[in-house]
Coordinates of N, CA, C and O in Angstrom, one line a residue:
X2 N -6.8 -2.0 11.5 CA -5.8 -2.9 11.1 C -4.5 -2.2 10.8 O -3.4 -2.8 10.9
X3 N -4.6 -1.0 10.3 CA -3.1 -0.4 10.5 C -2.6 0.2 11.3 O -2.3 1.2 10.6
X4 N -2.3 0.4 12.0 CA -1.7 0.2 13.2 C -1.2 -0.7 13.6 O 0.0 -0.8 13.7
X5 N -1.9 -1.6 14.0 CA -1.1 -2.8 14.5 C -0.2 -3.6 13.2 O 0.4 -4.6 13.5
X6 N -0.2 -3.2 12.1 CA 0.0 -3.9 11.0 C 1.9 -2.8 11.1 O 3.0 -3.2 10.7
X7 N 1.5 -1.6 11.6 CA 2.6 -0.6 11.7 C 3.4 -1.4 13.0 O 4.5 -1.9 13.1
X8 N 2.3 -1.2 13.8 CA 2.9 -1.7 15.2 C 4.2 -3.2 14.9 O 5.3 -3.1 15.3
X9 N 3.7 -4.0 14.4 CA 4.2 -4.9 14.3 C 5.8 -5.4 13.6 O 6.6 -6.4 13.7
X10 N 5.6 -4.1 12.9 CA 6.8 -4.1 11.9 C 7.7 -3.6 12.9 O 8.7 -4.2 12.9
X11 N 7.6 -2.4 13.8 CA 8.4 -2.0 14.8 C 8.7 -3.2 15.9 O 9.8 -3.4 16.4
X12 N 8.0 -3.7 16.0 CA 8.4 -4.5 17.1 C 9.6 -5.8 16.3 O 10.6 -6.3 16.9
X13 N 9.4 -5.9 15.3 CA 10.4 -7.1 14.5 C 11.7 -6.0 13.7 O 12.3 -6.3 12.6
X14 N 11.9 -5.1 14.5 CA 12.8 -3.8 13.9 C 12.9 -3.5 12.6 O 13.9 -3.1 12.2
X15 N 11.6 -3.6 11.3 CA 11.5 -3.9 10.3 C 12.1 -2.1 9.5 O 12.1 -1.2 10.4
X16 N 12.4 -1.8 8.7 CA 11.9 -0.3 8.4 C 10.6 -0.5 8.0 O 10.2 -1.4 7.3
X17 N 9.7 0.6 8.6 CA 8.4 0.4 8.6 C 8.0 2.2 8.0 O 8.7 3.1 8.2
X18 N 6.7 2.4 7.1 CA 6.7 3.1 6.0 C 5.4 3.2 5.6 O 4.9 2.5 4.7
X19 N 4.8 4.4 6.3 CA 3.5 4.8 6.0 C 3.0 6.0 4.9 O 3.2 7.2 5.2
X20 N 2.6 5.6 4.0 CA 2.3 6.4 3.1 C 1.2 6.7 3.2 O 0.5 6.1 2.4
X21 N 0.4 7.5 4.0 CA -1.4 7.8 4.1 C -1.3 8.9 4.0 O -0.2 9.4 3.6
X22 N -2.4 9.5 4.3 CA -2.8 10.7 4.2 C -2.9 11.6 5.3 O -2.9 11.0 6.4
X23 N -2.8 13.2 5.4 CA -1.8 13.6 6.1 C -3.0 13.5 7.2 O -2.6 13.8 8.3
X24 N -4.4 13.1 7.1 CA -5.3 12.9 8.5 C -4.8 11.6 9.3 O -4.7 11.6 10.5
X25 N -4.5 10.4 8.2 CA -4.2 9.6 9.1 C -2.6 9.1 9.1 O -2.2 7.9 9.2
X26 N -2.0 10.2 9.1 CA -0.8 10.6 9.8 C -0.9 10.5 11.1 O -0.7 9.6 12.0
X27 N -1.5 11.6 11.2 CA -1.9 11.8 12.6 C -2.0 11.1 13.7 O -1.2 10.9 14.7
X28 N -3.3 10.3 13.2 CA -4.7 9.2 13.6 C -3.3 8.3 14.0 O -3.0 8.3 15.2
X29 N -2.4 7.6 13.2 CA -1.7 6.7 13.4 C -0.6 6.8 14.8 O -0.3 6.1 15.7
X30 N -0.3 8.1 14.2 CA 0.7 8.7 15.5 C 0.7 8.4 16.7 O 1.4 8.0 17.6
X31 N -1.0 9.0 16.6 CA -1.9 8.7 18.1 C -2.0 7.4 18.6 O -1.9 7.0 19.8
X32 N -2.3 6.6 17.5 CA -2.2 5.5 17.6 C -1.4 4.6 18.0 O -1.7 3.7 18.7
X33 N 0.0 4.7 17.4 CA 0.9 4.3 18.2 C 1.9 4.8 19.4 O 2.8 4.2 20.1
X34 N 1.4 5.7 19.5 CA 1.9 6.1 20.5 C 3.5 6.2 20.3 O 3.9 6.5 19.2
X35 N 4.6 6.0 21.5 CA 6.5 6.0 21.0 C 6.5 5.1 19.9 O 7.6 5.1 19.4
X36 N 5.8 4.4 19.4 CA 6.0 3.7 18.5 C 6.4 4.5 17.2 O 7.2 4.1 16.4
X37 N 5.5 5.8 17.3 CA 5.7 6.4 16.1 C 6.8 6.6 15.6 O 7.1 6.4 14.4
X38 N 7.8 7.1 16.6 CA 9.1 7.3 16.3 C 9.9 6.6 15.3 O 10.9 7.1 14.8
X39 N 9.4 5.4 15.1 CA 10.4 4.3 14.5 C 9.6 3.9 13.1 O 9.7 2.8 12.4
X40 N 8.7 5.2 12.9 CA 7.5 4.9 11.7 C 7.8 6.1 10.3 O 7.3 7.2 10.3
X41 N 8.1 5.9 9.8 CA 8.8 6.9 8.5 C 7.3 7.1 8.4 O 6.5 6.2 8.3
X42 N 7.2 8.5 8.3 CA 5.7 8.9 7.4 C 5.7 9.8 6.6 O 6.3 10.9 6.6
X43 N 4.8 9.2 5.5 CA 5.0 10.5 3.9 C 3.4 10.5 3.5 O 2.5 9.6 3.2
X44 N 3.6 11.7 3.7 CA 2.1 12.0 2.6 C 1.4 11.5 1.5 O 1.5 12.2 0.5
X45 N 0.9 10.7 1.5 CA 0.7 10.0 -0.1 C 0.4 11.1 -1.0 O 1.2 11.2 -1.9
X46 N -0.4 11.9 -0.9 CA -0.4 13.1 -1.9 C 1.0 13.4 -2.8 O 1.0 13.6 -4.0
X47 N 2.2 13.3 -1.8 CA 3.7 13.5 -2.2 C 4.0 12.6 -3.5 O 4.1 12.9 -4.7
X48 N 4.0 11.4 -2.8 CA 4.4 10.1 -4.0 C 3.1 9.6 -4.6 O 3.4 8.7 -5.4
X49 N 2.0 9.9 -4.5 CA 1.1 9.0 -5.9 C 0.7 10.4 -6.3 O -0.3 11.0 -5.9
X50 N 1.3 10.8 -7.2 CA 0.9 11.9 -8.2 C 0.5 10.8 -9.4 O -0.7 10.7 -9.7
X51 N 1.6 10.0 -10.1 CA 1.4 9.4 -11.0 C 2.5 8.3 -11.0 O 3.7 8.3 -10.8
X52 N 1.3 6.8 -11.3 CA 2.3 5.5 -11.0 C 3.4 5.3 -11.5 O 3.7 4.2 -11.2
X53 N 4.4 5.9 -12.2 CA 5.5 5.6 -12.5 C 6.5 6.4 -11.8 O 7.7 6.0 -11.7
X54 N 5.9 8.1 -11.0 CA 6.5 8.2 -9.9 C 6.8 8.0 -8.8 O 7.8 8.3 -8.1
X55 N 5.6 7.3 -8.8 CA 5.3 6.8 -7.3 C 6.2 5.0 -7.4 O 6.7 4.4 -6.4
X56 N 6.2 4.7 -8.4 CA 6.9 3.3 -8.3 C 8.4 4.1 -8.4 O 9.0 3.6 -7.5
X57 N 9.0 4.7 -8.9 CA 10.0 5.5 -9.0 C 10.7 5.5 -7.2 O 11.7 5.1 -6.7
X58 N 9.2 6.4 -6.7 CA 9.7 6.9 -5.5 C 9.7 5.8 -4.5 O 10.8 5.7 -3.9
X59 N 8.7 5.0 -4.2 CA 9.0 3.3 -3.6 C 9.9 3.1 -3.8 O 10.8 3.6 -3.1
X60 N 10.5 2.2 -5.2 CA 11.8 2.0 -5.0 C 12.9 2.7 -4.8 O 13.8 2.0 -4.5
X61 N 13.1 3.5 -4.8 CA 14.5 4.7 -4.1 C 14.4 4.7 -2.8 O 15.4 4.9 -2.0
X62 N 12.8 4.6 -2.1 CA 13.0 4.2 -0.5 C 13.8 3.1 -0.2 O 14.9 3.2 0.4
X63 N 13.1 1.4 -0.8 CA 13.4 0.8 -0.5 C 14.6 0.7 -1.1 O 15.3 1.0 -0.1
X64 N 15.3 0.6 -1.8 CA 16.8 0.6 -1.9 C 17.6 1.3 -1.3 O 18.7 0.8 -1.0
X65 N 17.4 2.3 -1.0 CA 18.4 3.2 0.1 C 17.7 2.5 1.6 O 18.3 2.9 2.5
X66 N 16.8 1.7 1.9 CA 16.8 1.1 3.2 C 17.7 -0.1 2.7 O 18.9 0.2 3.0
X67 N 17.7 -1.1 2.2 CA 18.3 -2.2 2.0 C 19.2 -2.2 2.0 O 19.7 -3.3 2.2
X68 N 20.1 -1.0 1.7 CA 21.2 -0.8 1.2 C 21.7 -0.5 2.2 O 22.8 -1.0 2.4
X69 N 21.1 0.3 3.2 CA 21.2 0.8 4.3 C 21.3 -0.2 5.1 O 21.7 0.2 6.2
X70 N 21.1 -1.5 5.1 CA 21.0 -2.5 6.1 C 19.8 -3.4 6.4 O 19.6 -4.5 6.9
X71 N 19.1 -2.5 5.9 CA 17.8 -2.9 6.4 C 17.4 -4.4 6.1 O 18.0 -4.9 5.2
X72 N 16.5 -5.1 6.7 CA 16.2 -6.4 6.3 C 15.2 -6.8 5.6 O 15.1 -7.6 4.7
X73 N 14.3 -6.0 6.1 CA 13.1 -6.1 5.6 C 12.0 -4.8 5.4 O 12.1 -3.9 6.2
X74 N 11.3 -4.7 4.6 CA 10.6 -3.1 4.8 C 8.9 -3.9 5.0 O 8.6 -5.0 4.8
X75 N 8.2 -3.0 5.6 CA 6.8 -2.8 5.9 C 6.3 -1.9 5.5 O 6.7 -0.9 5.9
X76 N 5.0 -1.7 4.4 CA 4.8 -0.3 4.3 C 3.1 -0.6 3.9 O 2.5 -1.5 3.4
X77 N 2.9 0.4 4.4 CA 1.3 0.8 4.5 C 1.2 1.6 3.6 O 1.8 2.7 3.6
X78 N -0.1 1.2 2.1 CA 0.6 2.5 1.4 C -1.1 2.5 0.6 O -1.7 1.6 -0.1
X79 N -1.5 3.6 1.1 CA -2.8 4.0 1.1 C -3.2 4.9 -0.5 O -2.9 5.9 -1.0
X80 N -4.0 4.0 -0.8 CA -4.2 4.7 -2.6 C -5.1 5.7 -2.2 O -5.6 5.8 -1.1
X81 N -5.2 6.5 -3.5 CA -5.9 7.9 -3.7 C -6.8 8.1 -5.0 O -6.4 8.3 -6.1
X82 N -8.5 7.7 -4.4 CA -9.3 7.4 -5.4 C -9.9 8.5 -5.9 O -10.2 8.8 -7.0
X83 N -9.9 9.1 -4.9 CA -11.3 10.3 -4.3 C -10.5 11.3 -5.6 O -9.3 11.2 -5.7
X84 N -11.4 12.2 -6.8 CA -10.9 13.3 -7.6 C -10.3 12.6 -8.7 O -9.7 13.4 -9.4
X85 N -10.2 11.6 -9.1 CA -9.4 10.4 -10.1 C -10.7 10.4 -11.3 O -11.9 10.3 -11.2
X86 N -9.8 10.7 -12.5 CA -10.7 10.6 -13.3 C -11.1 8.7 -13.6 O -10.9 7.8 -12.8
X87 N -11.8 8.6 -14.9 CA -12.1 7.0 -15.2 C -10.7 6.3 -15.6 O -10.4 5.2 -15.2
X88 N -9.9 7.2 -16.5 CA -8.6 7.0 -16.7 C -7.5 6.8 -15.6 O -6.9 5.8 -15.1
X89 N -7.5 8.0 -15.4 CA -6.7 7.5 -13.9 C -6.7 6.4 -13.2 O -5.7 5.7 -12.9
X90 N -8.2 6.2 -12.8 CA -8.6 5.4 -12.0 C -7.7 3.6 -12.6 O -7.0 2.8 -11.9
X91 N -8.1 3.6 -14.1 CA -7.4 2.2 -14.8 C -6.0 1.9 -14.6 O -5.5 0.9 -14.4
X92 N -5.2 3.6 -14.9 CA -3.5 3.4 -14.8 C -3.6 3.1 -13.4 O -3.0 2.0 -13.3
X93 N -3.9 3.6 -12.2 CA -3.5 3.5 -10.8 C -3.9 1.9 -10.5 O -3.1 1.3 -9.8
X94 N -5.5 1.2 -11.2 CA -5.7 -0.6 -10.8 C -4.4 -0.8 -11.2 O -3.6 -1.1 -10.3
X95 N -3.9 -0.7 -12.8 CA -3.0 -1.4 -13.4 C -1.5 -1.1 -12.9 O -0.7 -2.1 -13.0
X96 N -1.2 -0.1 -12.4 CA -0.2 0.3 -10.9 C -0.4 -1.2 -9.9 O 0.4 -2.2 -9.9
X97 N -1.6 -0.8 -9.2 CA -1.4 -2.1 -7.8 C -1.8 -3.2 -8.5 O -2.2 -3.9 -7.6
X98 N -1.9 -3.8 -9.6 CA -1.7 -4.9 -10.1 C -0.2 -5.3 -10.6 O 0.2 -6.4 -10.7
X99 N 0.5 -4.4 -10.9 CA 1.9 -4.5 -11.7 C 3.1 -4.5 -9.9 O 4.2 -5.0 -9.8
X100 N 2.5 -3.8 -9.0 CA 3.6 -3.6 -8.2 C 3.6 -5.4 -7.5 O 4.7 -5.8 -7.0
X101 N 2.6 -6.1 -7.5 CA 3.0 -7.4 -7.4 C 4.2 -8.3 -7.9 O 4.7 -9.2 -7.3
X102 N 4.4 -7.7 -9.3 CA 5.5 -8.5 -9.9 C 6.8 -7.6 -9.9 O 7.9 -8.2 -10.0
X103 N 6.8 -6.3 -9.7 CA 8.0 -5.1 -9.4 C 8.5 -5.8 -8.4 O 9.7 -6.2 -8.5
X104 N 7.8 -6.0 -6.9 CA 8.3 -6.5 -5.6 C 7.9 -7.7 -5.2 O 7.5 -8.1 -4.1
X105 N 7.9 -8.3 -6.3 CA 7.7 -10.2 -5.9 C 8.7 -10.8 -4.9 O 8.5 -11.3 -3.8
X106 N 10.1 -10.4 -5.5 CA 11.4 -10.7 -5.0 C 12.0 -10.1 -3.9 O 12.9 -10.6 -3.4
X107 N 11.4 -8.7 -3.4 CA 12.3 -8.2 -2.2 C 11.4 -8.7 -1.4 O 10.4 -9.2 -1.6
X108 N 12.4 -8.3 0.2 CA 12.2 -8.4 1.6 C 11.0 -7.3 2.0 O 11.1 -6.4 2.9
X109 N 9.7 -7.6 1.3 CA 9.2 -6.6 2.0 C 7.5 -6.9 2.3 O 7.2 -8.0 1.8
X110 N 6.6 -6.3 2.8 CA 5.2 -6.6 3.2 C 4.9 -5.0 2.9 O 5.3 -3.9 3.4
X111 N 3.9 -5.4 1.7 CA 3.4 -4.1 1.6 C 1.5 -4.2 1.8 O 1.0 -4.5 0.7
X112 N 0.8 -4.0 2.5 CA -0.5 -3.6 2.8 C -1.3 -2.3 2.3 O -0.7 -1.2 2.4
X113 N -2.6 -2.4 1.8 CA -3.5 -1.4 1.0 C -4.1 -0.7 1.4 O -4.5 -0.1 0.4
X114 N -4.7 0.0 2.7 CA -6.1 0.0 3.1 C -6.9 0.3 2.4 O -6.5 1.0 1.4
X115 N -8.3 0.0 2.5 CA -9.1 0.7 1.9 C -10.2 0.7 2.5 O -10.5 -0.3 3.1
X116 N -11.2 1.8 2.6 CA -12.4 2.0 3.4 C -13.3 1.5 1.7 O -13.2 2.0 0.6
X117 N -13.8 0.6 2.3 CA -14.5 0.0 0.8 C -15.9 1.0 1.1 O -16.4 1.2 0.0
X118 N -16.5 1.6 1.9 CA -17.7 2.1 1.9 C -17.4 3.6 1.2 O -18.0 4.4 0.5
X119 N -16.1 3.7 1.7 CA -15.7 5.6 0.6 C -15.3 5.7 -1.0 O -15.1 6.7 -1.6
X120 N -15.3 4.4 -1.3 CA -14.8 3.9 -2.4 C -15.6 3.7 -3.5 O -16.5 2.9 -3.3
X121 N -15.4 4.2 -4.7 CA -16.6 3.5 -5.8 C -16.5 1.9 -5.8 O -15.4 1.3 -5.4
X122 N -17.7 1.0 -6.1 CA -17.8 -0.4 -6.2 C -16.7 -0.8 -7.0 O -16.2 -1.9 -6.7
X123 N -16.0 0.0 -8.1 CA -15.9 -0.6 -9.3 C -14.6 -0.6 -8.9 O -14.0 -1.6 -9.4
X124 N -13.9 0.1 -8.0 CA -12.4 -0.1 -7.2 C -12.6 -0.9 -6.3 O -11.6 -1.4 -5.8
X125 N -13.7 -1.4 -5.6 CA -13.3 -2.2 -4.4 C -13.4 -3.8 -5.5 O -12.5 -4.7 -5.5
X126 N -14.2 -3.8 -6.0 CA -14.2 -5.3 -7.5 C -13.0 -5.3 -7.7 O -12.4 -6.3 -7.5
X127 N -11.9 -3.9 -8.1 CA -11.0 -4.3 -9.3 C -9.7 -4.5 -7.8 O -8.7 -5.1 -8.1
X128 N -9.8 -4.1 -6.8 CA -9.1 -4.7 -5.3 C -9.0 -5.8 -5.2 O -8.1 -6.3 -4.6
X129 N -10.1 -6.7 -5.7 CA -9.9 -8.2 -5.2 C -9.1 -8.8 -6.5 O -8.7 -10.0 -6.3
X130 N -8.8 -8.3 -7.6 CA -8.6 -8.8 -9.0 C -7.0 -8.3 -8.7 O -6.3 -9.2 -9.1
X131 N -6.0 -7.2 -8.1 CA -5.2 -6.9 -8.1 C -4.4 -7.3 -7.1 O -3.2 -7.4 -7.2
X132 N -5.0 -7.6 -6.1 CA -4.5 -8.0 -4.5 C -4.6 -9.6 -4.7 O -5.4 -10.2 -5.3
X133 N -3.6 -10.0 -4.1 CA -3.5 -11.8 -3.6 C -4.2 -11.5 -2.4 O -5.2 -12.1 -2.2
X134 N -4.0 -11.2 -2.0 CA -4.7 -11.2 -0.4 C -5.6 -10.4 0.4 O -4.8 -9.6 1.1
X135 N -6.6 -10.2 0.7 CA -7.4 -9.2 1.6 C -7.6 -9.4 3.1 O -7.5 -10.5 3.6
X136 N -8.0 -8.2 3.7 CA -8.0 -8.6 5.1 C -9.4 -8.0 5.3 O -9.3 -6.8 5.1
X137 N -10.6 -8.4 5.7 CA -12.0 -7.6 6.2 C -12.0 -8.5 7.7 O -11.6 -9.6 7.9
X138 N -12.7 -7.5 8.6 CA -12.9 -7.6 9.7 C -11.6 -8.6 10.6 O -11.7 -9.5 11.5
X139 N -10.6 -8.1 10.0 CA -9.2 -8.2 11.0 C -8.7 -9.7 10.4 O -7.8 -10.2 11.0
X140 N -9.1 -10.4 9.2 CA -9.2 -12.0 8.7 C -8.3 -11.8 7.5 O -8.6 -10.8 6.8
X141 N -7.0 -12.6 6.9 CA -6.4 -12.0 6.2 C -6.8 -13.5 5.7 O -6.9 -14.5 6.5
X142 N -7.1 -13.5 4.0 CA -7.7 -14.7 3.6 C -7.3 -14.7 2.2 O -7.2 -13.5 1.9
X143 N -6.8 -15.3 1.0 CA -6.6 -15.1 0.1 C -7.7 -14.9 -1.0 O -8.7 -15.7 -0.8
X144 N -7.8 -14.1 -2.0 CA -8.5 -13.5 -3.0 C -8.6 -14.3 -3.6 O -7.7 -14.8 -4.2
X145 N -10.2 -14.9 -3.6 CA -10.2 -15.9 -5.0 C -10.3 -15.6 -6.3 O -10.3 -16.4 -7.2
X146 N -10.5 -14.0 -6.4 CA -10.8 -13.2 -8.0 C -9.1 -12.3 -8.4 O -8.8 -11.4 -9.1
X147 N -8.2 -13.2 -7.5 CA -7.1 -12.1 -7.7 C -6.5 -13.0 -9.2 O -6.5 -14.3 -9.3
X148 N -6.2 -12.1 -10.0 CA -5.8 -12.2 -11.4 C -4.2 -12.1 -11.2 O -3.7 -11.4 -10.3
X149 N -3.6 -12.8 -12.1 CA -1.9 -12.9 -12.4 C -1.9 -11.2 -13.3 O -2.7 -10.9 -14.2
X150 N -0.8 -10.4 -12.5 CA -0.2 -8.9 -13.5 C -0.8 -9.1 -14.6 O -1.9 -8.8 -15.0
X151 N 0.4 -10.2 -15.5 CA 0.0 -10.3 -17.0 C -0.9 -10.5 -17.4 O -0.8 -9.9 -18.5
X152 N -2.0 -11.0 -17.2 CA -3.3 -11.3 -17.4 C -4.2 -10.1 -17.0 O -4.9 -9.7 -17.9
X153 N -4.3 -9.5 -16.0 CA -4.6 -8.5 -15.8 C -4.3 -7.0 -16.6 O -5.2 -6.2 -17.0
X154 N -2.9 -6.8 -16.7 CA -2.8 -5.7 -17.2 C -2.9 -5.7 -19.1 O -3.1 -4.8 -19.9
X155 N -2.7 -6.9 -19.3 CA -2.9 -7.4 -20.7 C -4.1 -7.9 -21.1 O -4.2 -8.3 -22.3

């Protein structure tokens, strides 16, 4: 689903903004084929050191795109569970739970992936609690366990 989720944003001239990992850098590239060209790609390693950097560094993209003209942003932005302690693991839920209400208001579509089989249980549970929306087997359906920020992070 990412790919075409990348694909798509190119084709609607969106700025489009893949933050994965540097294997599925690659994987994507391949995947889109010339499309790639029109696909900003960053290492997540780079920007999710720690969530207030990484919300730091999101926004400084998207403001310098918007600013830049842009209309709308697209970004694929792939979390990093794997080596996360228990702690971590809570600041980074309470991260993709809070960037809901950071970017309520802008022009943008941000998507998660997540391979729920490489993932501890206890992040793919706390995914449906932070996400409005999930997509399994290509079906984008709304979260019935997704919790409001405040409520969640409080």
């Amino acid at each position: 689903m990412a790919a075409p989720f990348l694909a798509e944003g190119v084709e609607r001239s969106e700025t489009v903004l893949a933050l994965v990992s540097r294997e599925k850098i690659e994987f994507l590239r391949a995947r889109l084929g010339r499309d790639a060209r029109r696909v900003e790609f960053v290492e997540s390693a780079t920007w999710l050191t720690a969530p207030a950097s990484a919300l730091a560094a999101i926004k400084a993209f998207s403001n310098e795109k918007l600013e830049g003209g842009a209309a709308w942003i697209r970004m694929l932005g792939e979390p990093i569970w794997e080596g996360r302690s228990d702690s971590e693991i809570r600041q980074w839920t309470r991260f993709e739970s809070l960037i809901n209400l950071v970017f309520a208001g802008w022009p943008m579509s941000i998507v998660c992936p997540y391979d729920v089989g490489s993932v501890q249980p206890e992040v793919v549970r706390d995914t449906r609690l932070t996400h409005p929306h999930t997509i399994e087997r290509g079906e984008t359906a709304r979260s019935p366990d997704y919790r409001d920020p405040g409520d969640f992070v409080l």
